[in-house]
mmCIF file of C-alpha atoms and ligand atoms in Angstrom:
data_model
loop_
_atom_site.group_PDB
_atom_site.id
_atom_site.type_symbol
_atom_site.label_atom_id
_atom_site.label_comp_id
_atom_site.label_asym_id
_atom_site.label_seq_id
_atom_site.Cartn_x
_atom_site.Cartn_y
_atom_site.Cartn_z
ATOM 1 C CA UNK A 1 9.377 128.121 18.728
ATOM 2 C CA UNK A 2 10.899 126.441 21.630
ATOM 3 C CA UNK A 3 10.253 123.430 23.285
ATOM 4 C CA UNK A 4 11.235 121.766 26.260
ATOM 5 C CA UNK A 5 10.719 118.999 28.001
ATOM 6 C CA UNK A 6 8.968 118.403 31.339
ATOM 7 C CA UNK A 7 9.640 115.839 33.524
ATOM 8 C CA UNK A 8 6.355 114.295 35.171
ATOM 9 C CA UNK A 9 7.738 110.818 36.604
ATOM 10 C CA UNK A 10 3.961 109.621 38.083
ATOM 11 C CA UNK A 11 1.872 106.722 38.178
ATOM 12 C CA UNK A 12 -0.485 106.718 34.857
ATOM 13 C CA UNK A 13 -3.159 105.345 36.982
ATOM 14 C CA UNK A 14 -2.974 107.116 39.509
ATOM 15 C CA UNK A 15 -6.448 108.360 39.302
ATOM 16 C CA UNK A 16 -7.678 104.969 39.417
ATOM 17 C CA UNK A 17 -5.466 104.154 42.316
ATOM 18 C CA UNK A 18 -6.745 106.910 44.626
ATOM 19 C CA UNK A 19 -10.455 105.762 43.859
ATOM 20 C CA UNK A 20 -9.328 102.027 44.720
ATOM 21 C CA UNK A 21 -7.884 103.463 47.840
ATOM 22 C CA UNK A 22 -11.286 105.093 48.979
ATOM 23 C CA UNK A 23 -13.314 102.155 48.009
ATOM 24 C CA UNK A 24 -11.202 99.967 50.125
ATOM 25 C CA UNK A 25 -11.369 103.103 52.940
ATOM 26 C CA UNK A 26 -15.521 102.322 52.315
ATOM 27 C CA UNK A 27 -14.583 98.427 52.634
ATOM 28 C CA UNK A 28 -13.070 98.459 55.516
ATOM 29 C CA UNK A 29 -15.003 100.839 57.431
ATOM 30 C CA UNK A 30 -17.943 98.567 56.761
ATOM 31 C CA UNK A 31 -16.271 95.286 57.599
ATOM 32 C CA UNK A 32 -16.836 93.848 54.352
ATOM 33 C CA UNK A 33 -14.308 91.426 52.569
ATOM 34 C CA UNK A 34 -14.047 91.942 48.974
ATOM 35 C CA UNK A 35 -12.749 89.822 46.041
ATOM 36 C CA UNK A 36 -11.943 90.775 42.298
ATOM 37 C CA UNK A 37 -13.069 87.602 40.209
ATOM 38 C CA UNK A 38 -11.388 87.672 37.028
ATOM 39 C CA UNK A 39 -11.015 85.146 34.567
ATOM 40 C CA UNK A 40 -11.356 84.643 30.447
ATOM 41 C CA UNK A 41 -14.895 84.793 29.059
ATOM 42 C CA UNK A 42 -16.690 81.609 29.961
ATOM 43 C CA UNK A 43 -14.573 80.725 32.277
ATOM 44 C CA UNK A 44 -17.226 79.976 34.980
ATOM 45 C CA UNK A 45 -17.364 83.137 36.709
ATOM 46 C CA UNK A 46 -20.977 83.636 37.351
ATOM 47 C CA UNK A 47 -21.773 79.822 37.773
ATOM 48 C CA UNK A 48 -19.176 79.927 40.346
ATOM 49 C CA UNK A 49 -20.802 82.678 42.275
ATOM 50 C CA UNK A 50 -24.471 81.377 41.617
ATOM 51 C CA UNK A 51 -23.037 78.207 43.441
ATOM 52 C CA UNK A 52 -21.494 80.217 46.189
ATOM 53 C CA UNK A 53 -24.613 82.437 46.364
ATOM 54 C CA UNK A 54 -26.856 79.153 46.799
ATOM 55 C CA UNK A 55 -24.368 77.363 49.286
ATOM 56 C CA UNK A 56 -22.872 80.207 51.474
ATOM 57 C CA UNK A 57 -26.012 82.308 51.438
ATOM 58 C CA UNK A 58 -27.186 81.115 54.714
ATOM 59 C CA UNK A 59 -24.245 81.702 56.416
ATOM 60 C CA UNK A 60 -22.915 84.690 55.051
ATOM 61 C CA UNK A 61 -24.830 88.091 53.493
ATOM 62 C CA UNK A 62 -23.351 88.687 49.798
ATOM 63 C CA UNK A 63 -23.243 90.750 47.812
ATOM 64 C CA UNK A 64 -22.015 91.056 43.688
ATOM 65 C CA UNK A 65 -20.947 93.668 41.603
ATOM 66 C CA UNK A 66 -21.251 91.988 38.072
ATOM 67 C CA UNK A 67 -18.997 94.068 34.867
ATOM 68 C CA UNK A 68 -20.082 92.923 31.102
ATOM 69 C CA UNK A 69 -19.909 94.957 28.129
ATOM 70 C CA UNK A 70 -23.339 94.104 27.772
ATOM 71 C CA UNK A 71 -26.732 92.761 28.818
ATOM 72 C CA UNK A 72 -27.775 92.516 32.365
ATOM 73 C CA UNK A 73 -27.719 88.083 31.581
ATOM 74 C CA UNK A 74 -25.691 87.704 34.314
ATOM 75 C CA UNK A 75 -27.038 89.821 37.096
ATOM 76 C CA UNK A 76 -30.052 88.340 36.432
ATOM 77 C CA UNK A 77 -28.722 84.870 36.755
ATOM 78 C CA UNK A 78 -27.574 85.877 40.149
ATOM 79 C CA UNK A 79 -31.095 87.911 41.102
ATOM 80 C CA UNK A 80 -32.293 84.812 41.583
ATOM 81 C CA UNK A 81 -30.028 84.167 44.603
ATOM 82 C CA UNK A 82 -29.924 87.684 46.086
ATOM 83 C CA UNK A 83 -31.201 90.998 46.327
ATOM 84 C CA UNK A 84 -27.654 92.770 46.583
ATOM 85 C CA UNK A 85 -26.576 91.913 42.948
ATOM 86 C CA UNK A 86 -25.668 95.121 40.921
ATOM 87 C CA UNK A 87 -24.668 94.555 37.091
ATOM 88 C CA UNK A 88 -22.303 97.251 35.330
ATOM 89 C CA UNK A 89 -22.510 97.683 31.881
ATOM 90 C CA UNK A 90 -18.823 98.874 30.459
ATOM 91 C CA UNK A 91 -19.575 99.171 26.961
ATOM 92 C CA UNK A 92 -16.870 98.844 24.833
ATOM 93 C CA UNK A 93 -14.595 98.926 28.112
ATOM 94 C CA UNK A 94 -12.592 95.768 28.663
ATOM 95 C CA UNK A 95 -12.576 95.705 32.534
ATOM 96 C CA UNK A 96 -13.958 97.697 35.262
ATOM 97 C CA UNK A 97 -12.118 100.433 36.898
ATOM 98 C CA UNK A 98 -12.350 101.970 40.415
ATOM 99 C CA UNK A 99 -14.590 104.613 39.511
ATOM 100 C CA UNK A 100 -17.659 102.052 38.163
ATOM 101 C CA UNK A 101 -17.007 100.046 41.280
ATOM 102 C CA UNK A 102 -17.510 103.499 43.122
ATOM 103 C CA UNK A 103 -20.517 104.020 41.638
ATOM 104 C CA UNK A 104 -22.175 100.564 41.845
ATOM 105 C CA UNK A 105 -21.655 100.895 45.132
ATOM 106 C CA UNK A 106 -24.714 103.557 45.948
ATOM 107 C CA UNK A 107 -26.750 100.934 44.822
ATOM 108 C CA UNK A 108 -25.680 98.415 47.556
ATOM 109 C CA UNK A 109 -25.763 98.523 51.444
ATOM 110 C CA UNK A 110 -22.647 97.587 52.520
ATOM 111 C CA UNK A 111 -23.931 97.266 56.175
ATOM 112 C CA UNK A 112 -25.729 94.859 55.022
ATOM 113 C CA UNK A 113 -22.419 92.806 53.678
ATOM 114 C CA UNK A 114 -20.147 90.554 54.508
ATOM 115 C CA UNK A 115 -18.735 89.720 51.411
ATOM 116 C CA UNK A 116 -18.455 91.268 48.443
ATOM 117 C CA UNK A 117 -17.625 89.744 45.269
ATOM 118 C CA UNK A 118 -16.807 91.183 41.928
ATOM 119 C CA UNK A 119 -16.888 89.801 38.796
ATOM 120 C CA UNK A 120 -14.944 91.310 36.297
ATOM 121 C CA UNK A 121 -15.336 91.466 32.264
ATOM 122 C CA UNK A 122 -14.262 87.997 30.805
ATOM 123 C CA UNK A 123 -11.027 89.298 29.931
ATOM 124 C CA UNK A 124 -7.316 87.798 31.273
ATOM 125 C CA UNK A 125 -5.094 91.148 30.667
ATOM 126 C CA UNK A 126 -6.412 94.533 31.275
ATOM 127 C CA UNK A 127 -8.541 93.824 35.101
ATOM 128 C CA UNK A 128 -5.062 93.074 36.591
ATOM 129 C CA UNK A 129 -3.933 96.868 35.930
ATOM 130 C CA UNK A 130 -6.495 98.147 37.436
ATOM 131 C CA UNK A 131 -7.162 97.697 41.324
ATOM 132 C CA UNK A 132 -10.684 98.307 42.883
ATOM 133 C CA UNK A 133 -9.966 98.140 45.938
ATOM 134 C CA UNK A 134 -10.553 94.484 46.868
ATOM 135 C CA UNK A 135 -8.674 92.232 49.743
ATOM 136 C CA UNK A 136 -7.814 89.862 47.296
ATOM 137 C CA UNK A 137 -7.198 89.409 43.469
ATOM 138 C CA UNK A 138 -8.365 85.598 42.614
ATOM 139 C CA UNK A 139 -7.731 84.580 38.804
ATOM 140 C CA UNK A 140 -9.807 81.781 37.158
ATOM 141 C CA UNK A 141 -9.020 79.768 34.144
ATOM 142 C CA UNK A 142 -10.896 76.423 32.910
ATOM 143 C CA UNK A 143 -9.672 73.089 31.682
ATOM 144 C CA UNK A 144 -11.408 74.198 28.452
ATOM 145 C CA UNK A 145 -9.201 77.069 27.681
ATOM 146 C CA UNK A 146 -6.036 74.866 27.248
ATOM 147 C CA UNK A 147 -3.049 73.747 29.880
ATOM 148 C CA UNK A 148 -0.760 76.559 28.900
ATOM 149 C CA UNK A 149 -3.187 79.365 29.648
ATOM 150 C CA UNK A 150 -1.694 79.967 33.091
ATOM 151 C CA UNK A 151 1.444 80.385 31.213
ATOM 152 C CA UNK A 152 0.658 83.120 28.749
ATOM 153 C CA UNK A 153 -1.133 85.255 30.995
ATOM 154 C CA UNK A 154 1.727 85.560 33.198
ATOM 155 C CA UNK A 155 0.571 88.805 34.887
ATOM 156 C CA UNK A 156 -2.694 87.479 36.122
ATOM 157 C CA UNK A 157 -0.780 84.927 38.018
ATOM 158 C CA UNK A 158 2.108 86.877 40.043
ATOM 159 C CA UNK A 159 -0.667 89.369 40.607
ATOM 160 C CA UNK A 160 -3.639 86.759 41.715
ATOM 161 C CA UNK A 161 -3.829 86.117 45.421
ATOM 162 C CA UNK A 162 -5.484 82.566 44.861
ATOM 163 C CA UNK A 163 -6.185 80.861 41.412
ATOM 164 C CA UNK A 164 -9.267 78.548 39.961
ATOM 165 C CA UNK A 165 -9.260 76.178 37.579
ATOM 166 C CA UNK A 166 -12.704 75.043 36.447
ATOM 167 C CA UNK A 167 -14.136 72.330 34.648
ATOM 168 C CA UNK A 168 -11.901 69.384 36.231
ATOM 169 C CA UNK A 169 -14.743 67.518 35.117
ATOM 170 C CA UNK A 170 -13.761 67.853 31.354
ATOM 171 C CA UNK A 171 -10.101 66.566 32.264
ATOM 172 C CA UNK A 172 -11.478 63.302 30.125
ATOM 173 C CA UNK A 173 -12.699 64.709 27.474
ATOM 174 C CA UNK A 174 -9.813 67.298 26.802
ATOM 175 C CA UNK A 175 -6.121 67.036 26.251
ATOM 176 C CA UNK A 176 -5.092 69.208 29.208
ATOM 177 C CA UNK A 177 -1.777 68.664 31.118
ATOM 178 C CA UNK A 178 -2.583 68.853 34.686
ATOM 179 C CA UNK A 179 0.976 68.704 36.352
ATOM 180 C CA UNK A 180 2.291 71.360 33.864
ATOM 181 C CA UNK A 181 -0.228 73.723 34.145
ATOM 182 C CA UNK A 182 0.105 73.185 38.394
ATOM 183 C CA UNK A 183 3.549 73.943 37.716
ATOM 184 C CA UNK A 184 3.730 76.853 35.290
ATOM 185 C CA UNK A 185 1.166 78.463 38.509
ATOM 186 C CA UNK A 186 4.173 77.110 41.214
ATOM 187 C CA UNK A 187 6.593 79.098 38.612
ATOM 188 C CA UNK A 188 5.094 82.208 38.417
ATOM 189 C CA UNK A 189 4.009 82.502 41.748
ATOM 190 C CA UNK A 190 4.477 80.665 44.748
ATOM 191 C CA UNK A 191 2.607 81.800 46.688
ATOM 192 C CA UNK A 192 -0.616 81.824 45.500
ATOM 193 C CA UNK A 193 -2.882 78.588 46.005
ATOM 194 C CA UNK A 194 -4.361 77.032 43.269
ATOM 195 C CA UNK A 195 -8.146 75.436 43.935
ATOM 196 C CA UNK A 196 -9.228 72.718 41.291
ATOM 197 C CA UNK A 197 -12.642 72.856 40.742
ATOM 198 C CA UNK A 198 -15.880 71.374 38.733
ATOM 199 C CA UNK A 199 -18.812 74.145 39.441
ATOM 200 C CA UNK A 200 -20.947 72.238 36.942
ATOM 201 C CA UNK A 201 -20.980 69.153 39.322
ATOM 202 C CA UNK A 202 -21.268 71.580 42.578
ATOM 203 C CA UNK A 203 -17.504 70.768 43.031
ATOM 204 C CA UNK A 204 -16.454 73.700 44.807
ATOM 205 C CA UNK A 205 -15.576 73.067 48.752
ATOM 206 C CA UNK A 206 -11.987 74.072 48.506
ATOM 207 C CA UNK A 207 -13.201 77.703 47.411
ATOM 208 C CA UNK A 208 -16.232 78.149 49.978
ATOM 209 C CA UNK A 209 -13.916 77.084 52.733
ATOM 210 C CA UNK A 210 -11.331 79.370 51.244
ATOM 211 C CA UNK A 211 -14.342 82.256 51.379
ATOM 212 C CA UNK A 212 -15.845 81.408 54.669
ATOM 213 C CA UNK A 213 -12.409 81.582 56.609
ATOM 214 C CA UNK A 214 -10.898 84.479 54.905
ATOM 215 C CA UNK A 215 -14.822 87.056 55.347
ATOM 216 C CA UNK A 216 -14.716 85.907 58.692
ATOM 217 C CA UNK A 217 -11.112 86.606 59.461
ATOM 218 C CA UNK A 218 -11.477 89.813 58.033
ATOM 219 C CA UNK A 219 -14.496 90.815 60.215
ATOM 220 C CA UNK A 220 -13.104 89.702 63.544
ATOM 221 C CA UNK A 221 -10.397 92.643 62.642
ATOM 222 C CA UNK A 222 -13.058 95.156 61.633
ATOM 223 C CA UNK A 223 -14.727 94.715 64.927
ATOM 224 C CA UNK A 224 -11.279 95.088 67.122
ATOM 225 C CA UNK A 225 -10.252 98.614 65.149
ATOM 226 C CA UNK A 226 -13.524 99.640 65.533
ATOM 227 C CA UNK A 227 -13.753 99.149 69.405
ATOM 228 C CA UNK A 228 -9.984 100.680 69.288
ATOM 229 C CA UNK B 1 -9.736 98.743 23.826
ATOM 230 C CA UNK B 2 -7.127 98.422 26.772
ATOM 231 C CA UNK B 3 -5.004 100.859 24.830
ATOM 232 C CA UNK B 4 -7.988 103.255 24.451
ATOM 233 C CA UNK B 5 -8.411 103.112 28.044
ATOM 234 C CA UNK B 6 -4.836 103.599 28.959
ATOM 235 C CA UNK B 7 -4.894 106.603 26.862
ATOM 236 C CA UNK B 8 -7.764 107.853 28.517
ATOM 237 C CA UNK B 9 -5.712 107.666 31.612
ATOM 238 C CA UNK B 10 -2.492 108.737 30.284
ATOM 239 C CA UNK B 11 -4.680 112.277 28.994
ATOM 240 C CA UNK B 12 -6.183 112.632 32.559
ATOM 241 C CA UNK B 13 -2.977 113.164 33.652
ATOM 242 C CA UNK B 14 -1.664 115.224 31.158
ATOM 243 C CA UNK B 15 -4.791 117.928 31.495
ATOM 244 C CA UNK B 16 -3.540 118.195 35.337
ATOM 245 C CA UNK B 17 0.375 118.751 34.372
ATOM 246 C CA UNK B 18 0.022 121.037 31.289
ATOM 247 C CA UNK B 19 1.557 124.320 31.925
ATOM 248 C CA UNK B 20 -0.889 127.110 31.013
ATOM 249 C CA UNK B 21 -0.548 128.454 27.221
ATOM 250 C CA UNK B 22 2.142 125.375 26.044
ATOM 251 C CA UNK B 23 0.792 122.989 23.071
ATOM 252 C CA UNK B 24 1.451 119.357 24.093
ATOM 253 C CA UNK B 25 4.366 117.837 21.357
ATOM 254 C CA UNK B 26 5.183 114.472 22.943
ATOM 255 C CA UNK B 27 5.183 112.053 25.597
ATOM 256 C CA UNK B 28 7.329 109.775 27.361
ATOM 257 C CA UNK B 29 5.354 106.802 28.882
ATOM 258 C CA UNK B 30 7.686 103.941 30.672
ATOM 259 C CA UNK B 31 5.270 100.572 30.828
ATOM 260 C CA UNK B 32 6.550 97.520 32.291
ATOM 261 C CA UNK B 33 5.628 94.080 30.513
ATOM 262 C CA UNK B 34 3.314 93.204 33.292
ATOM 263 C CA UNK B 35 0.593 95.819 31.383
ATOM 264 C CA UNK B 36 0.141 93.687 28.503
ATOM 265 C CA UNK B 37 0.794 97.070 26.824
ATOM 266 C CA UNK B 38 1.090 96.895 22.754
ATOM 267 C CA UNK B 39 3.345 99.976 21.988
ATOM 268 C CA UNK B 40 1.850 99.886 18.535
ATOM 269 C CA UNK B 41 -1.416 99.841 19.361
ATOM 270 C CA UNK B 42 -0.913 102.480 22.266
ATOM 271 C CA UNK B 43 0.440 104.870 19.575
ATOM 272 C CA UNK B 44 -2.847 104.064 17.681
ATOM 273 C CA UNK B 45 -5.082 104.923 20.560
ATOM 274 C CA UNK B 46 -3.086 107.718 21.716
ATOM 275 C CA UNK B 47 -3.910 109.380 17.971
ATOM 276 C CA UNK B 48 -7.394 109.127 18.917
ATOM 277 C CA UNK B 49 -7.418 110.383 22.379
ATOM 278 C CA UNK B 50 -4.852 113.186 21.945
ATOM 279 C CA UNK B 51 -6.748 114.789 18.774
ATOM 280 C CA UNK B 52 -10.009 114.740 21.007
ATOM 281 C CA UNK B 53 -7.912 116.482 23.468
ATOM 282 C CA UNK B 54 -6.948 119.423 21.272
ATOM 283 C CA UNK B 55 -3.166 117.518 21.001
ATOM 284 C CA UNK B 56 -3.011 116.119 17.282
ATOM 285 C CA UNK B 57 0.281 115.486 16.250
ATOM 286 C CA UNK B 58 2.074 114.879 19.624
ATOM 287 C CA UNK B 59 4.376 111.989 19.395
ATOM 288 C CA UNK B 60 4.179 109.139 22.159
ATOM 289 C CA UNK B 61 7.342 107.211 23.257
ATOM 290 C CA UNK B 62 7.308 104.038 24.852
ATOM 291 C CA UNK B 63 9.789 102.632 26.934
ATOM 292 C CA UNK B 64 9.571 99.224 27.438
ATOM 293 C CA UNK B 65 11.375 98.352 30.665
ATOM 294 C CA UNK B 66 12.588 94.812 31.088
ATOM 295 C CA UNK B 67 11.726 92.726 33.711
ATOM 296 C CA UNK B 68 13.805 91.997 36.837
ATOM 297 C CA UNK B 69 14.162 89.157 39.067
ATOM 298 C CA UNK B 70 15.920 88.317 42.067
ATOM 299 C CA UNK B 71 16.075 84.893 43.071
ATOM 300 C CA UNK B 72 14.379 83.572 46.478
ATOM 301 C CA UNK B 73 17.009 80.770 46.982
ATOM 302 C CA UNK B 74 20.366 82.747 46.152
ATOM 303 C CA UNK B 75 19.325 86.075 45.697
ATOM 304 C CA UNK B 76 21.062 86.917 42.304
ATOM 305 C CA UNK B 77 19.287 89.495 40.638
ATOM 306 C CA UNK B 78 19.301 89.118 36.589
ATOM 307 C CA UNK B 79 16.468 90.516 33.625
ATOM 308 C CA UNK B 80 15.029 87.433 32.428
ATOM 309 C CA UNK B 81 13.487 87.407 28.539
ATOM 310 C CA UNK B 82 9.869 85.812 30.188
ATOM 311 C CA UNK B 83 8.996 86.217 33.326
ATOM 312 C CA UNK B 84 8.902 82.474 34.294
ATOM 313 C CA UNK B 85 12.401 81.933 33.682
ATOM 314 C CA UNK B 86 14.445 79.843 36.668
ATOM 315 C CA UNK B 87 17.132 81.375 38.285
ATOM 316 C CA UNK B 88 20.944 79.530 37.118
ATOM 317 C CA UNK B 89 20.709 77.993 40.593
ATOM 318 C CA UNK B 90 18.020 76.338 39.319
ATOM 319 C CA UNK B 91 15.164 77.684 41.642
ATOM 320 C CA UNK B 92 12.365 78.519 39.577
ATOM 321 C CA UNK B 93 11.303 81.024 42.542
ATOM 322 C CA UNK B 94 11.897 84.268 42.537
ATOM 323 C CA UNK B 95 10.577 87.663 43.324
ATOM 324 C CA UNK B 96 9.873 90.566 40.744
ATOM 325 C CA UNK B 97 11.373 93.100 41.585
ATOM 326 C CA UNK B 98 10.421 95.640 38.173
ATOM 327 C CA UNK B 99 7.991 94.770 35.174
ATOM 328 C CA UNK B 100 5.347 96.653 36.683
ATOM 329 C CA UNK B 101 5.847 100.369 36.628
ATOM 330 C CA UNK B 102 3.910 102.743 34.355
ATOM 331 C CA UNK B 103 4.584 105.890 34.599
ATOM 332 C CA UNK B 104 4.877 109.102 32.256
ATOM 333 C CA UNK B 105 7.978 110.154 32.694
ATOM 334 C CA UNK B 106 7.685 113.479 30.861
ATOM 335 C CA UNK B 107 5.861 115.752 28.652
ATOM 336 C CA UNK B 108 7.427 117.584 25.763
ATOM 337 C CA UNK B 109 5.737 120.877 25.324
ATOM 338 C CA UNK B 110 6.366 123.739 23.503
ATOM 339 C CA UNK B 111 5.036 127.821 23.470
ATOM 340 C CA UNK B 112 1.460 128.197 22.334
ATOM 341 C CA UNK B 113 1.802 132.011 21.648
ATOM 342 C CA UNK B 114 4.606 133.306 19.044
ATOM 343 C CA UNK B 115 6.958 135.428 21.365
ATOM 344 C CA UNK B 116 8.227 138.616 18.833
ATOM 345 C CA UNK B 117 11.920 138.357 18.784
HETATM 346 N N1 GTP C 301 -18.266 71.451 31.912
HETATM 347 C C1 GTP C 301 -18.363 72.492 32.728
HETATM 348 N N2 GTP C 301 -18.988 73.603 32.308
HETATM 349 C C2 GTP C 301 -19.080 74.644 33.158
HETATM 350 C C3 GTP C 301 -18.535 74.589 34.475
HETATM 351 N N3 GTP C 301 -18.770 75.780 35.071
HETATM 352 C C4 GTP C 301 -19.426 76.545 34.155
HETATM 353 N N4 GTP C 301 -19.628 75.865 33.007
HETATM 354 C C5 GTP C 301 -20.301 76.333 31.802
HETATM 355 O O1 GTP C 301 -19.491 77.322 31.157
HETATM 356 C C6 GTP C 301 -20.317 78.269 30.477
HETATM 357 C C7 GTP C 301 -19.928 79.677 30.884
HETATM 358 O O2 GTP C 301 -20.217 79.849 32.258
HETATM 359 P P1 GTP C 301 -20.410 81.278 32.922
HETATM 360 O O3 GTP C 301 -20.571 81.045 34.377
HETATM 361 O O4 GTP C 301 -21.459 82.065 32.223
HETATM 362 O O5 GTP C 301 -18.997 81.933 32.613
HETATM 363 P P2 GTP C 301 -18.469 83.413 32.926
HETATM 364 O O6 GTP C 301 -17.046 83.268 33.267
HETATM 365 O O7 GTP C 301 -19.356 84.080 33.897
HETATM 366 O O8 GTP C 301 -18.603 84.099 31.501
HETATM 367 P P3 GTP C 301 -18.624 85.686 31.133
HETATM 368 O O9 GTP C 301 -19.354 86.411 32.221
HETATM 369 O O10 GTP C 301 -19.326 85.736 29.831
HETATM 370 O O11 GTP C 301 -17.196 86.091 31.023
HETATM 371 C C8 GTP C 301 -21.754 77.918 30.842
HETATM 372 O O12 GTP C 301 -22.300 77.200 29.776
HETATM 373 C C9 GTP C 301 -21.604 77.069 32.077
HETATM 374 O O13 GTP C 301 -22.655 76.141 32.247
HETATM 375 C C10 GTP C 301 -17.898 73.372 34.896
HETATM 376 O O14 GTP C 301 -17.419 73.212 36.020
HETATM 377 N N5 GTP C 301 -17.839 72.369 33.978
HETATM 378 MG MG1 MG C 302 -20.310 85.910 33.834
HETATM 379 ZN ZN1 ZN C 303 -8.234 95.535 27.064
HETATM 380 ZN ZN1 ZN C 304 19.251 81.420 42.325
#
């Protein structure tokens, strides 16, 4: 028998790419800024956004579209905040892909939305090969996890748009090198801004600030295509 | 389970670029570091996904491409062994410029039906 070889030369996730493009056709259509959260498990994901939920939900309508491999814990957590909370179960699935997002969305009104957060499975590798269709990628690591953290997940940081680091309030109690792990981030990628932050203390201005002027940017534009 | 998943997606596009009546022998996937891709453990996976696709047997090859840099203060280009590495200038900033591409480059198939010669 003969064989032969066929040349293919295309983008393995390319599927997931044309969803993530549709979603963000959907996002933008509706005006509504949206952010992929990821960070390790127990990072300080969902306390972050139950913070955000409880400080910016007055001025801004949010929404959450929560991934875990299991349990709806966390989307409850965040029920208590706000009605537009959908969790996603992935199973044995390590991150969410565009297709999930897709879906979660018929259970959300965008027009409703402002901004729309996503919190990924606890997980530092696979979420950063596969785009939703978010504005912005924002990567979160704690003080907990260790100082060189940042370093060996290298691909979360050129890819991450802004970067967290959580739990400055256990700087005391942990050995954790503050100026290395600030410059391992300035290494891999300049331009990304790293927020320090303690959500356990409600230490988080840096990232509503960094929230509030980047949803509201983002609308202004929405409404000038629209009226184009 | 990233490698199961990557598998998944490497078969989606397989089913849409297998010529009619050809078994599937190989594969040819090019993954850049920035994947966090275990070639080992891909093969693994790939075992598991191809036999559910009616594809036992067919033999995955990784290329692992290195990375690439190019400098933002002097512009060299060079393939560093981590990604963090500083340019010989001594600028630790630079742009990458490959690390990230995965792509199947190409299929290796072979005649499902014995031709009488
Ligand atoms: N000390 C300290 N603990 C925190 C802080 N923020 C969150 N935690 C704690 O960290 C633990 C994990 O927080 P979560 O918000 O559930 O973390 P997560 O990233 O959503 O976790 P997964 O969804 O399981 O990946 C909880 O016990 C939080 O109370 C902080 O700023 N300081
Ligand atoms: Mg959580
Ligand atoms: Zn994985
Ligand atoms: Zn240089």
């Amino acid at each position: 028998m003969m064989s032969h070889k066929v040349p293919i030369v295309e983008n393995v996730l390319k599927l997931n790419d044309e969803l993530a493009l549709q979603n963000r056709e959907v996002f933008q259509r509706a005006g509504v800024f949206v952010v992929d959260l990821i960070g390790s498990p127990g990072a300080g994901k969902t306390s972050l956004l139950e913070l955000t939920l409880r400080e910016l939900g007055n001025f801004l309508n949010i929404g959450v579209i929560v991934g875990d491999p299991a349990t709806c814990r966390d989307g409850d957590r965040l029920a208590a905040h706000s009605s537009n909370i959908v969790q996603v179960n992935t199973g044995t699935g390590c991150h969410l892909d565009a297709n999930q997002v897709r879906h979660a969305l018929d259970k959300l009104n965008l027009s409703d939305i402002d901004l729309l957060i996503i919190e990924n499975v606890g997980n530092l590798i696979c979420p950063v090969s596969f785009n939703l269709g978010q504005d912005c990628k924002v990567g979160m690591f704690s003080v907990s996890e260790g100082d060189d953290k940042a370093a060996k997940h290298p691909n979360l940081v050129v890819s991450a748009d802004l970067l967290l680091l959580n739990k400055m309030d256990l700087l005391p109690y942990i050995p954790f090198d503050l100026p290395r792990f600030r410059q391992d981030i300035q290494h891999l990628n300049r331009d990304a801004q790293l927020l320090e932050l303690s959500v356990l203390s409600n230490q988080a201005k840096p990232w509503m600030d960094w929230l509030i002027s980047h949803s509201k940017h983002d609308r202004r534009y929405s409404h000038v295509s629209q009226q184009r | 389970m990233h490698e199961v998943s990557i598998a998944e997606s490497l078969a989606d596009l397989i089913r849409r670029h297998l010529p009619p009546h050809q078994h599937l022998i190989g594969i040819t996937v090019r993954i850049g570091p920035i994947h966090g891709v275990v070639p080992e453990s891909l093969e693994m996976a790939w075992n598991v996904v191809s036999e559910k696709e009616g594809w036992s047997g067919s033999q995955l090859h990784v290329i692992t491409p290195p990375w690439r840099l190019r400098c933002g203060a002097c512009g060299r280009c060079w393939e560093p062994v981590t990604v963090d590495e500083h340019c010989t200038c001594g600028s630790p900033h630079a742009d990458i410029m490959a690390g990230d591409e995965f792509v199947l480059e190409s299929i290796d198939v072979e005649s499902a039906v014995n031709c009488p010669q």
